[in-house]
Amino acid sequence: MGLRGRAAARPDRSARPSRTDRPVQAGHSRQPGQADQPGQAGRQGQPRHRGKRPRWPRARRGLLAALITGALVAPISAAATHPEIPAPAPAHTAPVTPTTLDSAYAANRANAAKASRMAAAHGDRSRAAAVRSMADPSRRFLTFDARGSGRASEVFGDLAKADHVAVLVPGSDTSLDTYDRFRAGAVALHQRLGPRAAVIAWLGYETPGTISADVVTTGLAKEAAPELREFIRELRRVNGHAGLTLLCHSYGTVVGARAASGLDISDLVLIGSPGTGVDSAAGLHTKARVWAGRGGDDWIADVPHSRADLFGTTVGFGTDPVSPAFGARVFAAGDGGHSDYLKPGSVSLANIARIVLGETSETTHG
């Protein structure tokens, strides 16, 4: 089933409200960070800063673990009470090829405009405004679906002619309502890469809530992985010659890990990962180079990198991808927080761009 077919087949779900999100993005670092212990070396080669007071002492780390367990037993979600926002079915488009890209972009912009009008008529001005911006003539979506929390795959650059393509997979709390924050990271990466490359912001799955049972289990990742595999296959029909990098953030690394086996990609990049669900890079069964990075102030470092059976469900994702035991190529990600990996001017953005462009010998290591 192609890009259009999978979107059209997705059942209509109630939309989720805007939540505190933590996607890959540029310029947003609103979450608590892991500060540095004076005089100690950073985790996995990340820089330490003298004079900073630790923001996540042991008591808070224990509290975080308790909250994660509590999320499984009594998940908190506002989605169930959020009213359904009416939206059209996805646009019917021909299979995407280099010659049909422009018509697909136009059809999806028209669909976004219709979705905005329907949301406005329903009284949801926030969703209407968010989707209205996606109908702008400058926007280019390979896929678009405003039903429920929404799906979108936006292209930056000339996809058909690019020598390098990066596909971004977001983490928790990413939806059409919070999409601009995810998009900002894609824009920053494309600007850093230059005209030889294209970037795709792939919001192609139902992301979990940060405080929910879903965020500590692989359920949503299992559902998302086939969609991501199909999307990558469709991209190869548009551009079969480009080096393709899959760049996954936070819970998106669990999705990327589930999809990695057999993907035609050159590099798999894991940033801000809670774990992947496998014990080592070899367990991903991919021929791609596997990279991992974590900012020195990323709170994800204090999430337990382990797995446990609880009430018949496996909770947690196992080995830390930046640990030597995992076996990934660890690159320097600077001292940024969980949402800073694609921040303009950052160490992490520079290294990610080098990986995408195939300049791996110039990548600085953590």
Coordinates of C-alpha atoms in Angstrom, one line a residue:
M1 CA 0.0 0.0 0.0
G2 CA 1.5 3.4 -1.0
L3 CA 1.8 6.7 0.8
R4 CA -1.7 7.7 0.0
G5 CA -3.3 4.3 0.6
R6 CA -1.9 3.9 4.1
A7 CA -3.1 7.4 5.1
A8 CA -6.6 6.8 3.7
A9 CA -6.9 3.5 5.5
R10 CA -6.1 5.0 8.9
P11 CA -9.2 5.1 11.1
D12 CA -10.4 8.5 12.3
R13 CA -9.5 9.0 15.9
S14 CA -10.3 11.8 18.4
A15 CA -7.7 14.6 18.3
R16 CA -5.4 15.1 21.2
P17 CA -5.0 18.5 22.8
S18 CA -1.7 20.4 22.8
R19 CA 0.5 18.9 25.5
T20 CA 3.9 19.7 26.8
D21 CA 6.0 18.1 24.1
R22 CA 9.6 17.1 23.7
P23 CA 10.2 16.5 20.0
V24 CA 13.4 17.2 18.1
Q25 CA 13.4 20.9 17.5
A26 CA 15.4 24.0 17.3
G27 CA 15.6 26.6 20.1
H28 CA 13.2 25.0 22.6
S29 CA 14.6 23.6 25.9
R30 CA 11.7 23.8 28.3
Q31 CA 12.2 20.6 30.2
P32 CA 14.3 20.1 33.3
G33 CA 17.9 19.1 32.4
Q34 CA 20.6 17.0 33.9
A35 CA 23.1 19.4 35.2
D36 CA 26.8 18.6 35.7
Q37 CA 28.5 17.4 38.8
P38 CA 31.5 19.7 39.4
G39 CA 34.8 18.1 38.8
Q40 CA 33.5 14.9 37.2
A41 CA 33.8 13.6 33.7
G42 CA 30.7 13.7 31.6
R43 CA 28.7 10.6 30.7
Q44 CA 30.0 9.0 27.5
G45 CA 32.4 11.8 26.8
Q46 CA 29.8 14.7 27.1
P47 CA 31.2 17.9 28.6
R48 CA 30.9 18.7 32.3
H49 CA 30.6 22.2 33.6
R50 CA 32.1 23.3 36.9
G51 CA 29.9 25.3 39.2
K52 CA 26.5 24.0 38.1
R53 CA 24.3 22.6 40.8
P54 CA 22.8 19.2 39.9
R55 CA 19.2 19.4 38.8
W56 CA 18.3 15.7 39.1
P57 CA 19.6 14.5 42.5
R58 CA 19.0 10.8 43.4
A59 CA 15.7 11.5 45.1
R60 CA 14.3 13.0 41.9
R61 CA 15.6 10.2 39.8
G62 CA 13.7 7.8 42.1
L63 CA 10.6 9.9 41.8
L64 CA 10.9 9.9 38.0
A65 CA 11.1 6.1 38.0
A66 CA 8.0 6.0 40.3
L67 CA 6.1 8.2 37.9
I68 CA 7.0 6.0 35.0
T69 CA 5.7 3.0 36.9
G70 CA 2.6 4.9 37.8
A71 CA 2.0 5.8 34.2
L72 CA 1.6 2.1 33.4
V73 CA -0.7 1.5 36.3
A74 CA -2.9 4.6 36.0
P75 CA -2.1 6.5 32.8
I76 CA -2.9 10.1 32.6
S77 CA -4.4 11.2 29.3
A78 CA -6.5 14.1 28.3
A79 CA -7.1 12.6 24.9
A80 CA -10.2 10.7 26.0
T81 CA -12.0 13.9 26.9
H82 CA -10.9 16.0 24.0
P83 CA -13.7 16.5 21.5
E84 CA -13.4 15.0 18.0
I85 CA -12.4 17.6 15.4
P86 CA -13.9 17.0 12.0
A87 CA -11.5 16.7 9.1
P88 CA -11.6 15.4 5.5
A89 CA -10.2 12.1 4.4
P90 CA -6.7 12.4 3.0
A91 CA -6.4 13.6 -0.6
H92 CA -6.4 11.0 -3.4
T93 CA -3.1 11.2 -5.2
A94 CA -1.2 9.2 -7.8
P95 CA 1.7 7.1 -6.6
V96 CA 4.5 9.5 -5.8
T97 CA 7.3 9.7 -8.3
P98 CA 9.5 12.5 -9.4
T99 CA 6.9 13.6 -12.0
T100 CA 4.0 13.5 -9.6
L101 CA 5.6 15.3 -6.6
D102 CA 4.2 18.8 -7.5
S103 CA 0.6 17.4 -7.9
A104 CA 0.9 15.6 -4.6
Y105 CA 2.1 18.8 -2.8
A106 CA -0.8 20.7 -4.3
A107 CA -3.4 18.1 -3.3
N108 CA -2.2 18.0 0.2
R109 CA -2.2 21.8 0.6
A110 CA -5.8 21.8 -0.6
N111 CA -6.6 19.1 1.9
A112 CA -5.0 21.2 4.7
A113 CA -7.1 24.2 3.6
K114 CA -10.3 22.2 3.8
A115 CA -9.3 20.7 7.2
S116 CA -8.7 24.3 8.5
R117 CA -12.2 25.4 7.4
M118 CA -13.8 22.4 9.0
A119 CA -11.9 22.9 12.3
A120 CA -12.9 26.6 12.3
A121 CA -16.5 25.7 11.7
H122 CA -16.3 23.3 14.6
G123 CA -15.0 26.0 16.9
D124 CA -11.5 24.8 17.3
R125 CA -9.5 27.9 16.4
S126 CA -6.2 26.5 17.6
R127 CA -6.3 23.5 15.2
A128 CA -7.7 25.6 12.5
A129 CA -4.8 28.0 12.7
A130 CA -2.2 25.2 12.9
V131 CA -3.6 23.5 9.8
R132 CA -4.2 26.7 7.9
S133 CA -0.5 27.4 7.9
M134 CA 0.1 24.1 6.3
A135 CA -2.0 25.2 3.3
D136 CA 0.5 27.9 2.5
P137 CA 1.8 27.7 -1.2
S138 CA 5.3 27.3 0.1
R139 CA 4.6 24.1 2.0
R140 CA 5.3 20.7 0.5
F141 CA 3.7 17.6 2.0
L142 CA 4.1 14.1 0.7
T143 CA 1.3 13.0 3.0
F144 CA -1.2 14.9 5.1
D145 CA -4.1 13.7 7.3
A146 CA -5.8 16.1 9.7
R147 CA -8.0 13.4 11.4
G148 CA -7.4 12.8 15.1
S149 CA -4.0 13.9 16.3
G150 CA -2.9 14.1 12.6
R151 CA -0.2 12.8 10.3
A152 CA 2.1 14.8 8.0
S153 CA 5.3 14.3 6.0
E154 CA 6.8 17.6 5.0
V155 CA 9.7 18.0 2.5
F156 CA 12.4 20.6 2.7
G157 CA 14.6 20.8 -0.4
D158 CA 14.5 19.1 -3.8
L159 CA 13.6 15.5 -2.9
A160 CA 14.0 14.1 -6.4
K161 CA 17.4 15.6 -7.0
A162 CA 19.0 15.6 -3.6
D163 CA 22.3 13.7 -3.0
H164 CA 21.5 13.2 0.7
V165 CA 18.1 12.8 2.4
A166 CA 17.4 12.8 6.1
V167 CA 14.1 11.5 7.5
L168 CA 13.3 12.8 11.0
V169 CA 11.2 10.7 13.4
P170 CA 9.8 12.6 16.4
G171 CA 9.3 11.5 20.0
S172 CA 6.4 11.9 22.4
D173 CA 3.7 14.6 22.3
T174 CA 4.1 15.5 18.7
S175 CA 0.9 16.1 16.7
L176 CA -0.5 18.6 14.3
D177 CA -1.1 20.9 17.2
T178 CA 2.5 20.9 18.3
Y179 CA 4.0 20.3 14.8
D180 CA 5.7 23.6 14.4
R181 CA 8.2 22.8 17.1
F182 CA 9.1 19.5 15.3
R183 CA 9.2 21.4 12.0
A184 CA 11.7 23.9 13.4
G185 CA 14.3 21.2 13.8
A186 CA 13.8 20.0 10.2
V187 CA 14.3 23.6 9.0
A188 CA 17.4 24.1 11.0
L189 CA 18.9 20.8 9.7
H190 CA 18.1 21.6 6.1
Q191 CA 19.7 25.1 6.4
R192 CA 22.8 23.5 7.9
L193 CA 23.0 20.8 5.2
G194 CA 22.6 23.1 2.2
P195 CA 21.2 22.6 -1.3
R196 CA 22.7 19.2 -1.9
A197 CA 20.3 17.7 0.7
A198 CA 16.6 17.3 1.5
V199 CA 15.0 16.8 4.9
I200 CA 11.6 15.2 5.6
A201 CA 9.8 15.7 8.9
W202 CA 7.9 12.5 9.2
L203 CA 5.0 12.7 11.6
G204 CA 3.7 9.3 10.5
Y205 CA 2.5 7.7 13.7
E206 CA 0.5 8.2 16.9
T207 CA 3.1 9.5 19.3
P208 CA 2.7 8.7 23.0
G209 CA 2.0 11.2 25.7
T210 CA 5.0 12.0 27.9
I211 CA 3.1 10.9 31.0
S212 CA 1.3 7.7 29.8
A213 CA 1.6 4.0 29.7
D214 CA 2.5 4.2 26.0
V215 CA 5.7 6.1 26.5
V216 CA 7.3 3.2 28.5
T217 CA 6.3 0.4 26.3
T218 CA 6.8 -0.6 22.6
G219 CA 3.1 -0.8 21.6
L220 CA 2.9 2.4 19.5
A221 CA 6.4 1.7 18.1
K222 CA 5.2 -1.7 16.9
E223 CA 2.3 0.0 15.1
A224 CA 4.5 2.7 13.6
A225 CA 7.4 0.5 12.3
P226 CA 5.5 -0.9 9.3
E227 CA 4.4 2.6 8.3
L228 CA 8.0 3.9 8.5
R229 CA 9.3 0.9 6.4
E230 CA 6.7 1.6 3.7
F231 CA 7.5 5.3 3.7
I232 CA 11.2 4.6 3.2
R233 CA 10.4 2.2 0.3
E234 CA 8.2 4.9 -1.3
L235 CA 11.0 7.5 -1.0
R236 CA 13.3 5.2 -2.9
R237 CA 10.8 5.3 -5.8
V238 CA 11.2 9.1 -5.8
N239 CA 15.0 9.1 -5.3
G240 CA 16.9 5.9 -5.6
H241 CA 20.4 7.4 -5.6
A242 CA 20.6 9.6 -2.5
G243 CA 22.3 8.5 0.8
L244 CA 19.4 8.2 3.2
T245 CA 19.8 8.8 7.0
L246 CA 17.1 8.0 9.5
L247 CA 17.3 10.4 12.4
C248 CA 15.2 9.4 15.4
H249 CA 14.6 11.4 18.6
S250 CA 13.5 10.1 22.1
Y251 CA 10.6 7.7 21.7
G252 CA 11.2 7.9 17.9
T253 CA 14.4 5.9 18.5
V254 CA 12.2 3.0 19.6
V255 CA 10.2 3.4 16.3
G256 CA 13.4 3.5 14.3
A257 CA 14.8 0.5 16.0
R258 CA 11.7 -1.5 15.3
A259 CA 11.8 -0.5 11.6
A260 CA 15.5 -0.7 11.0
S261 CA 15.9 -4.3 9.8
G262 CA 16.1 -4.4 6.1
L263 CA 15.7 -0.7 5.5
D264 CA 17.7 0.8 2.6
I265 CA 19.4 3.5 4.6
S266 CA 23.1 4.4 5.1
D267 CA 22.9 5.7 8.6
L268 CA 20.6 5.3 11.6
V269 CA 21.0 8.2 14.2
L270 CA 19.6 7.9 17.7
I271 CA 19.4 11.0 19.8
G272 CA 18.1 11.5 23.3
S273 CA 17.1 7.8 23.4
P274 CA 15.5 6.1 26.4
G275 CA 16.7 2.8 24.8
T276 CA 15.6 0.9 21.7
G277 CA 14.2 -2.3 23.0
V278 CA 17.3 -4.3 22.0
D279 CA 20.5 -4.9 23.9
S280 CA 23.0 -3.8 21.2
A281 CA 23.4 -2.2 17.8
A282 CA 23.8 -5.7 16.4
G283 CA 20.3 -6.6 17.6
L284 CA 18.9 -4.0 15.2
H285 CA 19.8 -6.3 12.2
T286 CA 20.7 -3.4 10.0
K287 CA 23.6 -2.8 7.6
A288 CA 23.4 0.9 8.3
R289 CA 25.9 2.6 10.5
V290 CA 24.4 3.1 13.9
W291 CA 25.1 6.4 15.7
A292 CA 24.0 7.6 19.1
G293 CA 24.3 11.0 20.9
R294 CA 23.1 12.5 24.1
G295 CA 23.5 16.1 25.3
G296 CA 25.2 16.7 28.6
D297 CA 22.0 18.4 30.0
D298 CA 19.5 15.9 28.6
W299 CA 17.2 14.5 31.4
I300 CA 16.8 11.2 29.5
A301 CA 20.1 10.2 31.0
D302 CA 18.3 9.7 34.3
V303 CA 15.5 7.5 33.0
P304 CA 16.4 3.9 34.0
H305 CA 17.8 2.2 30.9
S306 CA 16.4 -1.2 31.7
R307 CA 13.5 -3.5 31.0
A308 CA 11.1 -5.2 33.5
D309 CA 8.0 -7.3 33.3
L310 CA 5.1 -5.6 35.1
F311 CA 1.6 -6.9 35.1
G312 CA 2.3 -8.9 32.0
T313 CA 3.8 -6.0 30.1
T314 CA 7.4 -5.2 29.4
V315 CA 8.3 -1.8 30.7
G316 CA 11.4 0.1 29.5
F317 CA 13.7 -0.2 26.6
G318 CA 17.0 -1.7 27.9
T319 CA 20.6 -0.8 27.1
D320 CA 21.5 2.9 26.9
P321 CA 22.5 3.5 23.2
V322 CA 25.4 5.8 24.2
S323 CA 26.9 3.1 26.5
P324 CA 29.9 1.0 25.3
A325 CA 27.7 -2.1 25.8
F326 CA 25.3 -1.0 23.0
G327 CA 28.1 -0.7 20.4
A328 CA 26.9 2.4 18.5
R329 CA 29.2 5.1 17.1
V330 CA 28.8 7.7 19.8
F331 CA 29.1 11.3 18.5
A332 CA 29.6 14.5 20.6
A333 CA 26.3 16.2 21.2
G334 CA 27.5 19.1 23.3
D335 CA 25.9 20.2 26.5
G336 CA 22.3 20.8 25.3
G337 CA 19.1 19.5 26.7
H338 CA 16.5 17.0 25.4
S339 CA 15.1 19.4 22.8
D340 CA 18.3 21.0 21.6
Y341 CA 19.8 18.5 19.2
L342 CA 18.9 20.5 16.1
K343 CA 19.4 23.9 17.6
P344 CA 21.3 26.2 15.2
G345 CA 24.9 26.5 16.1
S346 CA 25.0 23.5 18.4
V347 CA 27.7 20.8 18.4
S348 CA 25.0 18.1 17.9
L349 CA 23.6 19.8 14.8
A350 CA 27.0 20.1 13.3
N351 CA 27.8 16.4 13.8
I352 CA 24.4 15.2 12.6
A353 CA 24.8 17.3 9.5
R354 CA 28.3 15.6 8.9
I355 CA 26.7 12.2 9.3
V356 CA 23.9 13.0 6.8
L357 CA 26.4 14.4 4.3
G358 CA 28.6 11.4 4.6
E359 CA 31.5 13.4 6.2
T360 CA 31.9 10.8 8.9
S361 CA 35.6 11.3 9.3
E362 CA 35.0 14.8 10.4
T363 CA 32.4 13.8 13.0
T364 CA 33.6 14.5 16.6
H365 CA 33.1 11.7 19.0
G366 CA 31.7 11.5 22.5

